[in-house]
Short mmCIF file of C-alpha atoms in Angstrom, two decimals:
data_model
loop_
_atom_site.label_atom_id
_atom_site.label_comp_id
_atom_site.label_asym_id
_atom_site.label_seq_id
_atom_site.Cartn_x
_atom_site.Cartn_y
_atom_site.Cartn_z
CA MET A 1 144.57 -163.67 -22.38
CA PRO A 2 140.74 -163.60 -21.79
CA VAL A 3 139.23 -163.33 -25.18
CA LYS A 4 135.56 -163.91 -24.57
CA ILE A 5 133.90 -162.53 -27.68
CA ASP A 6 130.82 -164.65 -27.41
CA GLU A 7 130.22 -163.32 -23.88
CA ALA A 8 130.88 -159.73 -24.98
CA VAL A 9 128.32 -159.99 -27.79
CA ARG A 10 125.72 -161.74 -25.61
CA ARG A 11 126.13 -159.29 -22.78
CA THR A 12 125.59 -156.36 -25.21
CA LEU A 13 122.57 -157.97 -26.80
CA ASP A 14 121.09 -158.30 -23.30
CA LEU A 15 120.60 -154.56 -23.41
CA LYS A 16 117.78 -155.09 -25.89
CA GLY A 17 114.66 -153.34 -24.66
CA GLU A 18 116.57 -151.12 -22.19
CA LEU A 19 117.66 -148.46 -24.72
CA ASP A 20 114.31 -146.93 -25.69
CA GLU A 21 115.25 -143.32 -24.86
CA ILE A 22 118.52 -143.54 -26.75
CA VAL A 23 116.82 -145.25 -29.67
CA ASP A 24 114.06 -142.59 -29.86
CA MET A 25 116.69 -139.82 -29.69
CA THR A 26 118.69 -141.54 -32.45
CA LEU A 27 115.60 -141.92 -34.62
CA ALA A 28 114.63 -138.26 -34.13
CA SER A 29 118.10 -137.03 -35.13
CA LYS A 30 119.07 -139.70 -37.66
CA ASN A 31 120.50 -137.19 -40.08
CA GLN A 32 122.65 -135.64 -37.37
CA LEU A 33 124.53 -138.59 -35.81
CA SER A 34 128.19 -138.46 -34.91
CA MET A 35 130.33 -141.28 -33.47
CA ILE A 36 133.67 -140.77 -31.83
CA ALA A 37 136.35 -143.22 -30.72
CA GLU A 38 140.06 -143.90 -30.85
CA GLY A 39 142.16 -146.93 -31.87
CA GLY A 40 140.21 -150.15 -32.47
CA GLY A 41 137.08 -148.34 -31.35
CA TYR A 42 137.28 -146.10 -34.43
CA ALA A 43 137.59 -149.18 -36.65
CA ALA A 44 134.34 -150.52 -35.12
CA LEU A 45 132.56 -147.30 -36.03
CA LEU A 46 133.47 -147.75 -39.68
CA SER A 47 131.74 -151.12 -39.74
CA THR A 48 128.49 -149.95 -38.24
CA SER A 49 128.02 -146.63 -40.10
CA ALA A 50 126.84 -148.72 -43.09
CA THR A 51 124.25 -150.39 -40.86
CA PHE A 52 122.71 -147.07 -39.94
CA ARG A 53 122.60 -146.03 -43.61
CA SER A 54 120.94 -149.30 -44.69
CA LEU A 55 118.41 -149.62 -41.94
CA LEU A 56 117.58 -145.98 -41.26
CA GLY A 57 118.87 -143.97 -44.21
CA ALA A 58 120.87 -142.13 -41.54
CA ASN A 59 123.89 -139.90 -42.17
CA VAL A 60 126.59 -140.92 -39.73
CA GLY A 61 129.92 -139.12 -39.14
CA CYS A 62 132.77 -141.19 -37.73
CA TYR A 63 135.53 -139.27 -36.06
CA PHE A 64 138.66 -139.43 -33.93
CA PRO A 65 138.20 -137.13 -30.89
CA ARG A 66 140.44 -134.32 -32.03
CA GLU A 67 139.16 -134.61 -35.59
CA TYR A 68 135.61 -134.09 -34.33
CA MET A 69 136.54 -131.01 -32.27
CA ILE A 70 138.32 -129.30 -35.15
CA TYR A 71 136.15 -130.17 -38.12
CA ALA A 72 132.67 -131.06 -36.85
CA ALA A 73 131.96 -129.54 -33.45
CA PRO A 74 132.08 -125.90 -34.68
CA TYR A 75 129.17 -126.67 -37.06
CA ALA A 76 127.14 -128.92 -34.84
CA SER A 77 123.48 -128.09 -34.02
CA GLU A 78 121.75 -128.63 -30.68
CA ASN A 79 119.83 -131.59 -32.29
CA GLU A 80 122.98 -133.55 -32.97
CA VAL A 81 123.34 -136.90 -31.19
CA VAL A 82 126.90 -137.86 -30.34
CA PHE A 83 128.03 -141.34 -29.33
CA ILE A 84 131.41 -141.41 -27.58
CA PHE A 85 133.11 -144.71 -26.93
CA THR A 86 136.02 -145.53 -24.58
CA ARG A 87 137.46 -148.92 -23.76
CA ARG A 88 137.74 -148.34 -19.99
CA SER A 89 138.08 -145.86 -17.20
CA PRO A 90 140.22 -143.88 -16.35
CA ILE A 91 139.21 -142.26 -19.57
CA PRO A 92 141.99 -141.04 -21.92
CA PRO A 93 142.59 -137.26 -22.11
CA ARG A 94 141.44 -136.78 -25.74
CA ILE A 95 138.15 -138.52 -24.96
CA ILE A 96 137.71 -136.33 -21.88
CA ASP A 97 138.23 -133.24 -23.95
CA VAL A 98 135.58 -134.17 -26.51
CA ILE A 99 133.08 -135.26 -23.76
CA LYS A 100 133.45 -131.75 -22.12
CA THR A 101 133.23 -130.00 -25.50
CA CYS A 102 129.99 -131.72 -26.44
CA GLY A 103 128.57 -131.11 -22.98
CA LEU A 104 129.35 -127.40 -23.03
CA MET A 105 127.73 -127.18 -26.50
CA ARG A 106 124.63 -128.93 -25.08
CA LEU A 107 124.75 -131.75 -27.63
CA LYS A 108 122.83 -134.94 -26.93
CA THR A 109 125.82 -136.94 -25.79
CA ILE A 110 125.86 -140.71 -25.04
CA LEU A 111 129.00 -142.00 -23.36
CA VAL A 112 129.58 -145.70 -23.73
CA VAL A 113 132.22 -147.20 -21.36
CA LEU A 114 133.11 -150.77 -22.19
CA ASN A 115 133.69 -151.51 -18.50
CA LYS A 116 132.65 -149.69 -15.31
CA ILE A 117 133.34 -145.97 -14.95
CA SER A 118 135.80 -145.17 -12.24
CA GLU A 119 135.13 -142.74 -9.36
CA GLU A 120 137.68 -140.25 -10.72
CA ASP A 121 135.72 -140.01 -13.96
CA GLU A 122 132.26 -139.57 -12.45
CA GLU A 123 132.51 -135.79 -12.79
CA LEU A 124 132.18 -136.32 -16.57
CA LEU A 125 128.57 -137.48 -16.04
CA ASP A 126 127.63 -133.81 -15.75
CA TYR A 127 128.48 -133.39 -19.43
CA VAL A 128 126.57 -136.37 -20.89
CA GLU A 129 122.92 -137.15 -21.25
CA PHE A 130 123.32 -140.93 -21.00
CA LEU A 131 126.00 -143.27 -19.66
CA ILE A 132 126.05 -146.85 -20.84
CA GLU A 133 128.39 -149.33 -19.07
CA ILE A 134 129.04 -152.69 -20.72
CA GLU A 135 131.33 -154.85 -18.65
CA VAL A 136 133.52 -157.03 -20.89
CA GLU A 137 136.67 -158.91 -20.13
CA ASP A 138 139.85 -156.88 -20.71
CA ASP A 139 142.40 -158.05 -23.26
CA LYS A 140 145.45 -156.31 -24.65
CA LEU A 141 144.15 -156.02 -28.21
CA ALA A 142 140.73 -154.91 -26.98
CA LEU A 143 139.04 -157.53 -29.16
CA ASN A 144 136.18 -157.98 -26.73
CA HIS A 145 135.69 -154.24 -26.65
CA PHE A 146 135.70 -153.94 -30.48
CA MET A 147 132.99 -156.56 -30.63
CA ALA A 148 130.89 -155.10 -27.86
CA GLU A 149 130.95 -151.64 -29.48
CA ASN A 150 130.02 -153.01 -32.87
CA THR A 151 127.21 -155.04 -31.36
CA PHE A 152 125.89 -152.07 -29.36
CA LEU A 153 125.69 -149.82 -32.40
CA THR A 154 124.10 -152.59 -34.52
CA LEU A 155 121.53 -153.09 -31.77
CA ILE A 156 120.71 -149.32 -31.69
CA ALA A 157 120.20 -149.32 -35.48
CA ILE A 158 118.03 -152.44 -35.29
CA GLU A 159 115.88 -151.14 -32.44
CA ALA A 160 115.44 -147.80 -34.30
CA ALA A 161 114.50 -149.64 -37.49
CA LEU A 162 111.90 -151.69 -35.62
CA LYS A 163 110.14 -148.32 -34.91
CA SER A 164 110.39 -147.15 -38.52
CA GLU A 165 109.76 -148.45 -42.04
CA ASN A 166 112.44 -151.19 -42.17
CA ARG A 167 110.87 -153.43 -39.53
CA GLU A 168 110.99 -156.73 -41.41
CA ARG A 169 114.70 -156.66 -42.18
CA ALA A 170 115.45 -155.45 -38.68
CA ARG A 171 113.51 -158.41 -37.24
CA ASN A 172 115.41 -160.82 -39.49
CA ILE A 173 118.78 -159.40 -38.47
CA LEU A 174 117.89 -159.54 -34.78
CA GLU A 175 116.88 -163.18 -35.21
CA GLU A 176 120.24 -163.99 -36.90
CA LEU A 177 122.10 -162.25 -34.13
CA SER A 178 120.24 -164.22 -31.42
CA GLU A 179 121.39 -167.47 -33.09
CA ILE A 180 124.92 -166.39 -33.94
CA SER A 181 127.77 -168.74 -33.23
CA PHE A 182 131.56 -168.28 -33.48
CA GLU A 183 133.04 -171.49 -34.75
CA GLU A 184 136.81 -171.52 -35.26
CA ASP A 185 137.99 -171.71 -38.84
CA LYS A 186 141.58 -173.01 -39.04
CA SER A 187 141.90 -172.01 -42.70
CA ILE A 188 141.59 -168.37 -41.62
CA ARG A 189 144.42 -168.87 -39.10
CA ASN A 190 146.66 -170.16 -41.88
CA ILE A 191 145.79 -167.13 -44.04
CA LEU A 192 146.66 -164.75 -41.14
CA ARG A 193 149.90 -166.63 -40.45
CA ASN A 194 150.91 -166.32 -44.13
CA CYS A 195 149.94 -162.65 -43.96
CA ILE A 196 152.51 -161.82 -41.29
CA GLN A 197 155.24 -164.01 -42.79
CA SER A 198 155.06 -162.44 -46.25
CA ARG A 199 157.31 -159.59 -47.48
CA ARG A 200 154.25 -157.57 -48.14
CA SER A 201 150.55 -158.39 -47.69
CA ILE A 202 147.59 -156.65 -49.22
CA ILE A 203 144.00 -156.89 -48.02
CA PHE A 204 141.06 -155.78 -50.15
CA SER A 205 137.69 -155.26 -48.38
CA GLY A 206 134.29 -153.81 -49.18
CA PRO A 207 132.42 -151.52 -46.75
CA PRO A 208 130.66 -154.20 -44.61
CA LEU A 209 134.00 -155.74 -43.48
CA TYR A 210 136.30 -152.74 -43.84
CA GLY A 211 136.29 -151.84 -40.13
CA LEU A 212 137.17 -155.45 -39.19
CA ALA A 213 139.90 -155.54 -41.82
CA LEU A 214 141.34 -152.25 -40.45
CA LYS A 215 141.36 -153.71 -36.89
CA ILE A 216 143.23 -156.79 -38.15
CA CYS A 217 145.75 -154.74 -40.09
CA ARG A 218 146.47 -152.37 -37.19
CA ASP A 219 146.97 -155.19 -34.70
CA LEU A 220 149.23 -157.28 -36.96
CA ASN A 221 151.31 -154.38 -38.18
CA VAL A 222 152.17 -153.04 -34.75
CA ASN A 223 152.66 -156.37 -32.95
CA SER A 224 154.39 -158.57 -35.51
CA ASN A 225 156.41 -156.12 -37.70
CA SER A 226 154.17 -157.03 -40.57
CA ASN A 227 153.84 -154.98 -43.73
CA ILE A 228 150.14 -155.09 -44.53
CA THR A 229 148.32 -152.54 -46.68
CA LEU A 230 144.48 -152.26 -46.64
CA TYR A 231 142.55 -151.16 -49.72
CA LYS A 232 138.89 -150.82 -50.46
CA THR A 233 137.71 -153.07 -53.30
CA GLY A 234 136.71 -149.95 -55.20
CA GLU A 235 140.41 -148.96 -55.49
CA HIS A 236 140.93 -151.70 -58.07
CA PRO A 237 142.43 -151.58 -60.72
CA TYR A 238 144.55 -148.56 -59.88
CA VAL A 239 146.34 -150.10 -56.93
CA THR A 240 146.16 -153.69 -58.17
CA ARG A 241 148.62 -152.93 -61.02
CA THR A 242 151.41 -152.58 -58.51
CA ILE A 243 150.99 -156.07 -56.98
CA SER A 244 153.92 -158.46 -57.62
CA GLU A 245 154.40 -162.24 -57.30
CA LYS A 246 156.07 -161.69 -53.88
CA ASP A 247 152.91 -160.09 -52.44
CA TYR A 248 150.32 -162.02 -50.48
CA VAL A 249 146.82 -160.89 -51.38
CA ILE A 250 143.63 -161.40 -49.34
CA ILE A 251 140.13 -160.46 -50.39
CA MET A 252 137.58 -160.08 -47.57
CA LYS A 253 134.07 -160.09 -48.97
CA THR A 254 130.37 -160.57 -48.34
CA GLU A 255 127.99 -161.76 -51.04
CA LEU A 256 127.44 -158.11 -52.00
CA GLU A 257 131.07 -157.89 -53.24
CA ASP A 258 131.01 -161.02 -55.45
CA LYS A 259 131.49 -159.10 -58.63
CA SER A 260 134.19 -156.78 -57.25
CA ALA A 261 136.12 -159.68 -55.68
CA ARG A 262 135.91 -161.66 -58.90
CA GLU A 263 137.27 -158.75 -60.91
CA ILE A 264 140.27 -158.46 -58.59
CA SER A 265 140.89 -162.17 -58.52
CA ASN A 266 140.67 -162.55 -62.32
CA PHE A 267 142.89 -159.54 -62.84
CA LEU A 268 145.55 -161.18 -60.71
CA LYS A 269 145.11 -164.59 -62.31
CA ILE A 270 145.70 -163.14 -65.75
CA ARG A 271 149.05 -161.94 -64.48
CA GLY A 272 149.84 -165.32 -62.92
CA LEU A 273 149.10 -164.15 -59.35
CA ASN A 274 146.99 -165.79 -56.67
CA SER A 275 144.72 -164.41 -53.95
CA GLU A 276 143.01 -165.82 -50.83
CA ILE A 277 139.33 -165.26 -50.19
CA ILE A 278 137.74 -164.77 -46.78
CA GLU A 279 133.99 -164.79 -47.45
CA TYR A 280 130.93 -164.14 -45.34
CA LYS A 281 127.60 -165.58 -46.37
CA GLY A 282 124.66 -163.94 -44.65
CA ASP A 283 123.28 -160.50 -44.06
CA PRO A 284 126.23 -158.05 -44.61
CA LEU A 285 125.05 -155.79 -41.82
CA ILE A 286 126.17 -158.36 -39.24
CA ALA A 287 129.23 -159.56 -41.15
CA THR A 288 131.72 -157.87 -38.83
CA ILE A 289 130.10 -159.40 -35.73
CA GLU A 290 130.03 -162.95 -37.08
CA MET A 291 133.37 -162.87 -38.88
CA GLY A 292 134.99 -160.90 -36.13
CA GLY A 293 134.05 -163.66 -33.67
CA LYS A 294 135.77 -166.24 -35.92
CA ILE A 295 138.81 -164.25 -36.90
CA LEU A 296 139.90 -161.96 -34.00
CA PRO A 297 140.64 -164.56 -31.33
CA GLN A 298 143.09 -166.17 -33.69
CA LEU A 299 145.28 -163.10 -33.59
CA TYR A 300 146.51 -164.31 -30.22
CA GLU A 301 147.27 -167.72 -31.73
CA ILE A 302 149.66 -166.28 -34.33
CA MET A 303 151.01 -163.47 -32.11
CA PRO A 304 151.78 -164.98 -28.71
CA LYS A 305 153.53 -161.77 -27.64
CA ILE A 306 151.60 -158.52 -27.71
CA THR A 307 153.99 -155.63 -27.46
CA ASN A 308 151.54 -152.77 -28.15
CA GLU A 309 148.23 -152.60 -26.30
CA ASP A 310 145.21 -151.12 -28.12
CA VAL A 311 144.41 -148.30 -25.70
CA TRP A 312 141.38 -146.11 -26.39
#
């Protein structure tokens, strides 16, 4: 299975400097940004919304297609910028519906296809302001696509920040991204293997890694008959009281969540329970990209048979 995450990230970063019109549009409407995707694409949105808030002070709405049409589209203004993501073409029906809805409402719509758009979908270009095609290798869990989407949105936020007040941090993040490497960590593979072999597994995560944790949970649950529950670290201690000695607990954290992770870990230790820590050290705004590159390919190592493809 071609998992080429490094290539997907690099290919997306190569768009740097070619997105000026989209960046300017994003900056002008930073308080009216909506992002739409299904499946693992939606999980990627959750990781990058925090990046837009931190770098731009932007308000970002993350939606499934039908959710957007019911709850957000009726109240959208003509200044709203809408990013719509799809893994490949032919484009799924729910994505087609939301593309046409946004087009008819004359919203500033950017369609991002993580492959080439097919001839049968070219009529949809009449409904969008911009089309971005990022060709990445196809894989059943859409890991390359998840990473390309996350990198694309991070790049948009960085490029916008370079034109605003947060230039220094944006430059630092861009420099880190240009030097990023994805070295395999076998200890993480052991944690994931224990996760699917346990009676029940629980993952705690803070906002920077929550989208990545959601992607991992979805893929493991539907392809390995796992029983994994994802919680935000802020849900401690309410949910932590229900954890038993038969549960396998993982805490995914950046340095921002040191205190929260320590509270959960100590709470469990007092009750004679253990937890595993997956930690990222570095700027939390690129935690999903770097940790995703280390963790996601290992899903194929522990799940040799993928029965449910992540289609979006």
